[in-house]
Amino acid sequence: MKVPFIDLSSSEKFLSSKIKKAIENVIRRKDFILGKEVKEFEENFSKYIGCRYTVGVCSGSSGLFLALKALDISSNDYVITTPFTFTATAEVILHCNAKVIFVDIDKDTYNISVEETENALKKFGNKVKAVIPVHLYGQPCNMQDLLKVCKEYNIKIVEDAAQAHGAIFRFKNGSEIIEKKVGSIGEIGCFSFYPTKNLGCYGDGGAVTTNDEKLYQKLLRLRNHGRVEHYLYQEIGYNSRLDNLQAAILLVKLNYLDKLNKERQKIAQIYTQELKNVGDIVTPYVAENVTHVYHLYVIKTSYRDKLKEFLKLHNIGCAVQYDIPLHLQPAYKGLYETVSSLKNSEITSRKVLSLPIYPGLKETQIEYVINTIKKFFKNLKK
Ligand SMILES: Cc1ncc(COP(=O)(O)O)c(C=O)c1O
């Protein structure tokens, strides 16, 4: 049996005729740039996320960059983030000529540690303008505590929700529980629609979300050359528009996001049930007040590299997100500050392994992955 790490075709077979029609409609009308689908997608995505505004952009990376620009982050500013993420999260801070502060992750959720964030705020004071929490693998960060700390220090939050479309954080207010989707909690939320994401298009795409009218207007200008009219530019902007063909595809797929996320959650439940007592495997820790959408299903084991080889030998694709944290990457040498060791990020990066998880993954394939992992650990004992 073969189990690829990712298989985009299996999840979308049932959508292909709707998507073809949506693409044909755009081609027929030829409104390729900021056409009607972009506007419609922005409205629907705002409704879905539970925020007032969405601005479609050309990638998640671009969204993060424009978010910092909209907040006027520039050369004397510091921005806090985690080193255990995709490079885009921190890259954009440097693109703004601002300074990166890496703080360590929580050892269980692998998300940014609120305690370490507060330590960084104590050390760097009002030089810090923003924090970028990453809802890693599809699990929301501890937004309740992070909001509290950021309010106290007057720091803006730019949520990196590139991996967490539809994930929910439940705030506790006395006996009341308030559910919020990620991307609607901080000043700005950033999403990637890279093809493999929970909501993915057929190329690059992204979105930024906000509840702030002023930030919304600024983001609209920044993604389109600083324009207020066709040849009237209020500020220096960029060409970061979401392509209308991609918006047409996203409009179709957005209707199925919850259904596809549920499929991921079902697969995750089976993996967790079957793998929790196998070898030294640590299955994903899920905080009680969140809904995880499992962009990735990531286990931890000291035998990571050997297990990865074994799975490969048995035609099972797997991957490591991320084996070198950003502070140890050559590109970041001398370009960041810290407040303490980043040991949780380093230890975690040596042990994590992502297993296949996507809508359309068959039960027999899931079973094969589980049995092959069990076989690996049985062989270890011999
Ligand atoms: C956590 C995180 N942030 C940002 C990005 C960047 O998104 P894009 O590839 O759409 O530029 C990604 C994409 O992989 C990501 O995983």
PDB file of C-alpha atoms in Angstrom, residues 180-336:
ATOM      1  CA  LYS A 180     -13.932  33.065  18.665  1.00  0.00           C
ATOM      2  CA  LYS A 181     -12.323  31.816  15.501  1.00  0.00           C
ATOM      3  CA  VAL A 182      -8.620  32.545  15.131  1.00  0.00           C
ATOM      4  CA  GLY A 183      -8.002  35.578  12.976  1.00  0.00           C
ATOM      5  CA  SER A 184     -10.785  37.506  14.717  1.00  0.00           C
ATOM      6  CA  ILE A 185      -9.005  37.930  18.054  1.00  0.00           C
ATOM      7  CA  GLY A 186      -5.920  40.135  17.541  1.00  0.00           C
ATOM      8  CA  GLU A 187      -5.695  43.486  15.700  1.00  0.00           C
ATOM      9  CA  ILE A 188      -5.025  41.609  12.438  1.00  0.00           C
ATOM     10  CA  GLY A 189      -5.250  37.951  11.410  1.00  0.00           C
ATOM     11  CA  CYS A 190      -3.250  36.486   8.516  1.00  0.00           C
ATOM     12  CA  PHE A 191      -4.194  33.437   6.463  1.00  0.00           C
ATOM     13  CA  SER A 192      -2.426  31.482   3.744  1.00  0.00           C
ATOM     14  CA  PHE A 193      -4.316  29.704   0.973  1.00  0.00           C
ATOM     15  CA  TYR A 194      -1.255  27.771  -0.210  1.00  0.00           C
ATOM     16  CA  PRO A 195      -2.678  24.645  -1.943  1.00  0.00           C
ATOM     17  CA  THR A 196      -2.004  22.227   0.939  1.00  0.00           C
ATOM     18  CA  LYS A 197      -3.602  24.410   3.620  1.00  0.00           C
ATOM     19  CA  ASN A 198      -6.996  23.498   5.166  1.00  0.00           C
ATOM     20  CA  LEU A 199      -8.443  26.113   2.833  1.00  0.00           C
ATOM     21  CA  GLY A 200      -6.167  26.109  -0.200  1.00  0.00           C
ATOM     22  CA  CYS A 201      -6.411  27.568  -3.683  1.00  0.00           C
ATOM     23  CA  TYR A 202      -4.773  26.520  -6.971  1.00  0.00           C
ATOM     24  CA  GLY A 203      -1.651  28.637  -6.560  1.00  0.00           C
ATOM     25  CA  ASP A 204      -0.628  31.291  -4.048  1.00  0.00           C
ATOM     26  CA  GLY A 205      -3.188  33.279  -2.099  1.00  0.00           C
ATOM     27  CA  GLY A 206      -3.846  34.764   1.313  1.00  0.00           C
ATOM     28  CA  ALA A 207      -6.044  37.071   3.360  1.00  0.00           C
ATOM     29  CA  VAL A 208      -5.823  39.519   6.228  1.00  0.00           C
ATOM     30  CA  THR A 209      -8.707  40.009   8.619  1.00  0.00           C
ATOM     31  CA  THR A 210      -9.474  42.808  11.047  1.00  0.00           C
ATOM     32  CA  ASN A 211     -12.256  44.495  13.010  1.00  0.00           C
ATOM     33  CA  ASP A 212     -10.653  47.927  12.702  1.00  0.00           C
ATOM     34  CA  GLU A 213     -12.023  50.173   9.943  1.00  0.00           C
ATOM     35  CA  LYS A 214      -8.831  52.298   9.715  1.00  0.00           C
ATOM     36  CA  LEU A 215      -6.574  49.260   9.432  1.00  0.00           C
ATOM     37  CA  TYR A 216      -8.936  47.816   6.825  1.00  0.00           C
ATOM     38  CA  GLN A 217      -8.749  50.937   4.660  1.00  0.00           C
ATOM     39  CA  LYS A 218      -4.981  50.996   4.969  1.00  0.00           C
ATOM     40  CA  LEU A 219      -4.661  47.297   4.096  1.00  0.00           C
ATOM     41  CA  LEU A 220      -6.853  47.859   1.011  1.00  0.00           C
ATOM     42  CA  ARG A 221      -4.491  50.615  -0.124  1.00  0.00           C
ATOM     43  CA  LEU A 222      -1.277  48.771   0.693  1.00  0.00           C
ATOM     44  CA  ARG A 223      -2.213  45.669  -1.307  1.00  0.00           C
ATOM     45  CA  ASN A 224      -2.952  47.796  -4.381  1.00  0.00           C
ATOM     46  CA  HIS A 225      -0.045  50.260  -4.834  1.00  0.00           C
ATOM     47  CA  GLY A 226      -1.321  52.692  -2.196  1.00  0.00           C
ATOM     48  CA  ARG A 227      -4.216  53.574  -4.502  1.00  0.00           C
ATOM     49  CA  VAL A 228      -7.312  55.514  -3.555  1.00  0.00           C
ATOM     50  CA  GLU A 229      -8.322  56.045  -7.190  1.00  0.00           C
ATOM     51  CA  HIS A 230      -6.926  54.357 -10.302  1.00  0.00           C
ATOM     52  CA  TYR A 231      -4.061  56.852 -10.702  1.00  0.00           C
ATOM     53  CA  LEU A 232      -4.139  58.523  -7.293  1.00  0.00           C
ATOM     54  CA  TYR A 233      -1.744  57.079  -4.723  1.00  0.00           C
ATOM     55  CA  GLN A 234      -2.041  58.061  -1.063  1.00  0.00           C
ATOM     56  CA  GLU A 235       0.999  56.086   0.037  1.00  0.00           C
ATOM     57  CA  ILE A 236       3.713  53.779  -1.224  1.00  0.00           C
ATOM     58  CA  GLY A 237       2.099  50.397  -1.583  1.00  0.00           C
ATOM     59  CA  TYR A 238       2.604  47.035  -3.240  1.00  0.00           C
ATOM     60  CA  ASN A 239       1.048  44.723  -5.773  1.00  0.00           C
ATOM     61  CA  SER A 240      -0.263  42.105  -3.319  1.00  0.00           C
ATOM     62  CA  ARG A 241      -3.749  41.504  -4.688  1.00  0.00           C
ATOM     63  CA  LEU A 242      -5.581  38.186  -4.431  1.00  0.00           C
ATOM     64  CA  ASP A 243      -6.042  36.832  -7.963  1.00  0.00           C
ATOM     65  CA  ASN A 244      -9.701  36.682  -9.009  1.00  0.00           C
ATOM     66  CA  LEU A 245      -9.373  33.116 -10.361  1.00  0.00           C
ATOM     67  CA  GLN A 246      -8.059  32.017  -6.961  1.00  0.00           C
ATOM     68  CA  ALA A 247     -10.911  33.883  -5.228  1.00  0.00           C
ATOM     69  CA  ALA A 248     -13.420  31.995  -7.401  1.00  0.00           C
ATOM     70  CA  ILE A 249     -11.900  28.675  -6.284  1.00  0.00           C
ATOM     71  CA  LEU A 250     -11.801  29.772  -2.638  1.00  0.00           C
ATOM     72  CA  LEU A 251     -15.459  30.820  -2.761  1.00  0.00           C
ATOM     73  CA  VAL A 252     -16.425  27.258  -3.685  1.00  0.00           C
ATOM     74  CA  LYS A 253     -14.086  25.611  -1.189  1.00  0.00           C
ATOM     75  CA  LEU A 254     -15.012  27.857   1.751  1.00  0.00           C
ATOM     76  CA  ASN A 255     -18.487  26.237   1.786  1.00  0.00           C
ATOM     77  CA  TYR A 256     -16.841  22.882   2.555  1.00  0.00           C
ATOM     78  CA  LEU A 257     -14.168  24.007   5.029  1.00  0.00           C
ATOM     79  CA  ASP A 258     -16.013  22.859   8.162  1.00  0.00           C
ATOM     80  CA  LYS A 259     -16.813  19.488   6.596  1.00  0.00           C
ATOM     81  CA  LEU A 260     -13.178  18.998   5.532  1.00  0.00           C
ATOM     82  CA  ASN A 261     -11.885  20.118   8.954  1.00  0.00           C
ATOM     83  CA  LYS A 262     -14.201  17.557  10.587  1.00  0.00           C
ATOM     84  CA  GLU A 263     -12.667  14.848   8.423  1.00  0.00           C
ATOM     85  CA  ARG A 264      -9.213  15.879   9.599  1.00  0.00           C
ATOM     86  CA  GLN A 265     -10.415  15.806  13.240  1.00  0.00           C
ATOM     87  CA  LYS A 266     -11.810  12.307  12.760  1.00  0.00           C
ATOM     88  CA  ILE A 267      -8.504  11.028  11.386  1.00  0.00           C
ATOM     89  CA  ALA A 268      -6.637  12.729  14.253  1.00  0.00           C
ATOM     90  CA  GLN A 269      -8.923  11.033  16.781  1.00  0.00           C
ATOM     91  CA  ILE A 270      -8.126   7.601  15.328  1.00  0.00           C
ATOM     92  CA  TYR A 271      -4.375   8.266  15.317  1.00  0.00           C
ATOM     93  CA  THR A 272      -4.473   9.511  18.918  1.00  0.00           C
ATOM     94  CA  GLN A 273      -6.566   6.588  20.122  1.00  0.00           C
ATOM     95  CA  GLU A 274      -4.306   4.017  18.458  1.00  0.00           C
ATOM     96  CA  LEU A 275      -0.894   5.580  19.049  1.00  0.00           C
ATOM     97  CA  LYS A 276      -1.121   6.952  22.577  1.00  0.00           C
ATOM     98  CA  ASN A 277       0.506   3.938  24.215  1.00  0.00           C
ATOM     99  CA  VAL A 278       2.886   2.946  21.439  1.00  0.00           C
ATOM    100  CA  GLY A 279       6.629   3.155  22.202  1.00  0.00           C
ATOM    101  CA  ASP A 280       7.612   6.584  23.479  1.00  0.00           C
ATOM    102  CA  ILE A 281       5.164   8.389  21.184  1.00  0.00           C
ATOM    103  CA  VAL A 282       3.647  11.619  22.460  1.00  0.00           C
ATOM    104  CA  THR A 283       0.405  12.345  20.581  1.00  0.00           C
ATOM    105  CA  PRO A 284      -0.723  15.983  20.153  1.00  0.00           C
ATOM    106  CA  TYR A 285      -1.656  17.727  23.380  1.00  0.00           C
ATOM    107  CA  VAL A 286      -4.842  19.682  22.797  1.00  0.00           C
ATOM    108  CA  ALA A 287      -5.709  22.441  25.264  1.00  0.00           C
ATOM    109  CA  GLU A 288      -9.233  22.049  26.684  1.00  0.00           C
ATOM    110  CA  ASN A 289     -10.487  25.450  25.533  1.00  0.00           C
ATOM    111  CA  VAL A 290      -9.637  25.142  21.828  1.00  0.00           C
ATOM    112  CA  THR A 291     -10.821  23.381  18.695  1.00  0.00           C
ATOM    113  CA  HIS A 292      -7.810  22.071  16.783  1.00  0.00           C
ATOM    114  CA  VAL A 293      -8.228  21.806  12.990  1.00  0.00           C
ATOM    115  CA  TYR A 294      -5.215  19.552  12.384  1.00  0.00           C
ATOM    116  CA  HIS A 295      -3.534  21.172   9.434  1.00  0.00           C
ATOM    117  CA  LEU A 296      -0.843  18.749  10.551  1.00  0.00           C
ATOM    118  CA  TYR A 297      -0.952  15.722  12.845  1.00  0.00           C
ATOM    119  CA  VAL A 298       2.364  15.774  14.661  1.00  0.00           C
ATOM    120  CA  ILE A 299       3.695  13.114  17.005  1.00  0.00           C
ATOM    121  CA  LYS A 300       6.862  13.322  19.089  1.00  0.00           C
ATOM    122  CA  THR A 301       9.373  10.498  19.527  1.00  0.00           C
ATOM    123  CA  SER A 302      13.066  10.207  20.332  1.00  0.00           C
ATOM    124  CA  TYR A 303      13.298   7.727  17.435  1.00  0.00           C
ATOM    125  CA  ARG A 304      12.017  10.273  14.926  1.00  0.00           C
ATOM    126  CA  ASP A 305      14.657   9.869  12.217  1.00  0.00           C
ATOM    127  CA  LYS A 306      14.631   6.056  12.333  1.00  0.00           C
ATOM    128  CA  LEU A 307      10.825   5.939  12.304  1.00  0.00           C
ATOM    129  CA  LYS A 308      10.746   8.341   9.365  1.00  0.00           C
ATOM    130  CA  GLU A 309      13.104   6.052   7.405  1.00  0.00           C
ATOM    131  CA  PHE A 310      11.022   2.997   8.331  1.00  0.00           C
ATOM    132  CA  LEU A 311       7.800   4.646   7.154  1.00  0.00           C
ATOM    133  CA  LYS A 312       9.455   5.718   3.919  1.00  0.00           C
ATOM    134  CA  LEU A 313      10.604   2.142   3.345  1.00  0.00           C
ATOM    135  CA  HIS A 314       6.961   1.096   3.702  1.00  0.00           C
ATOM    136  CA  ASN A 315       5.741   3.704   1.191  1.00  0.00           C
ATOM    137  CA  ILE A 316       4.333   6.053   3.831  1.00  0.00           C
ATOM    138  CA  GLY A 317       5.073   9.721   3.364  1.00  0.00           C
ATOM    139  CA  CYS A 318       5.807  11.853   6.400  1.00  0.00           C
ATOM    140  CA  ALA A 319       7.547  15.159   7.057  1.00  0.00           C
ATOM    141  CA  VAL A 320       9.204  17.221   9.752  1.00  0.00           C
ATOM    142  CA  GLN A 321       7.772  20.646  10.566  1.00  0.00           C
ATOM    143  CA  TYR A 322      10.291  22.017  11.604  1.00  0.00           C
ATOM    144  CA  ASP A 323      13.654  20.339  12.118  1.00  0.00           C
ATOM    145  CA  ILE A 324      15.736  23.529  12.444  1.00  0.00           C
ATOM    146  CA  PRO A 325      14.132  26.323  14.487  1.00  0.00           C
ATOM    147  CA  LEU A 326      14.612  29.752  12.962  1.00  0.00           C
ATOM    148  CA  HIS A 327      17.177  30.984  15.515  1.00  0.00           C
ATOM    149  CA  LEU A 328      19.519  28.183  14.390  1.00  0.00           C
ATOM    150  CA  GLN A 329      19.041  28.875  10.660  1.00  0.00           C
ATOM    151  CA  PRO A 330      22.019  30.501   8.889  1.00  0.00           C
ATOM    152  CA  ALA A 331      19.777  33.280   7.515  1.00  0.00           C
ATOM    153  CA  TYR A 332      18.893  34.512  11.013  1.00  0.00           C
ATOM    154  CA  LYS A 333      22.437  34.580  12.397  1.00  0.00           C
ATOM    155  CA  GLY A 334      22.948  37.833  14.323  1.00  0.00           C
ATOM    156  CA  LEU A 335      19.481  39.077  13.389  1.00  0.00           C
ATOM    157  CA  TYR A 336      17.453  38.353  16.505  1.00  0.00           C
TER     158      TYR A 336
END
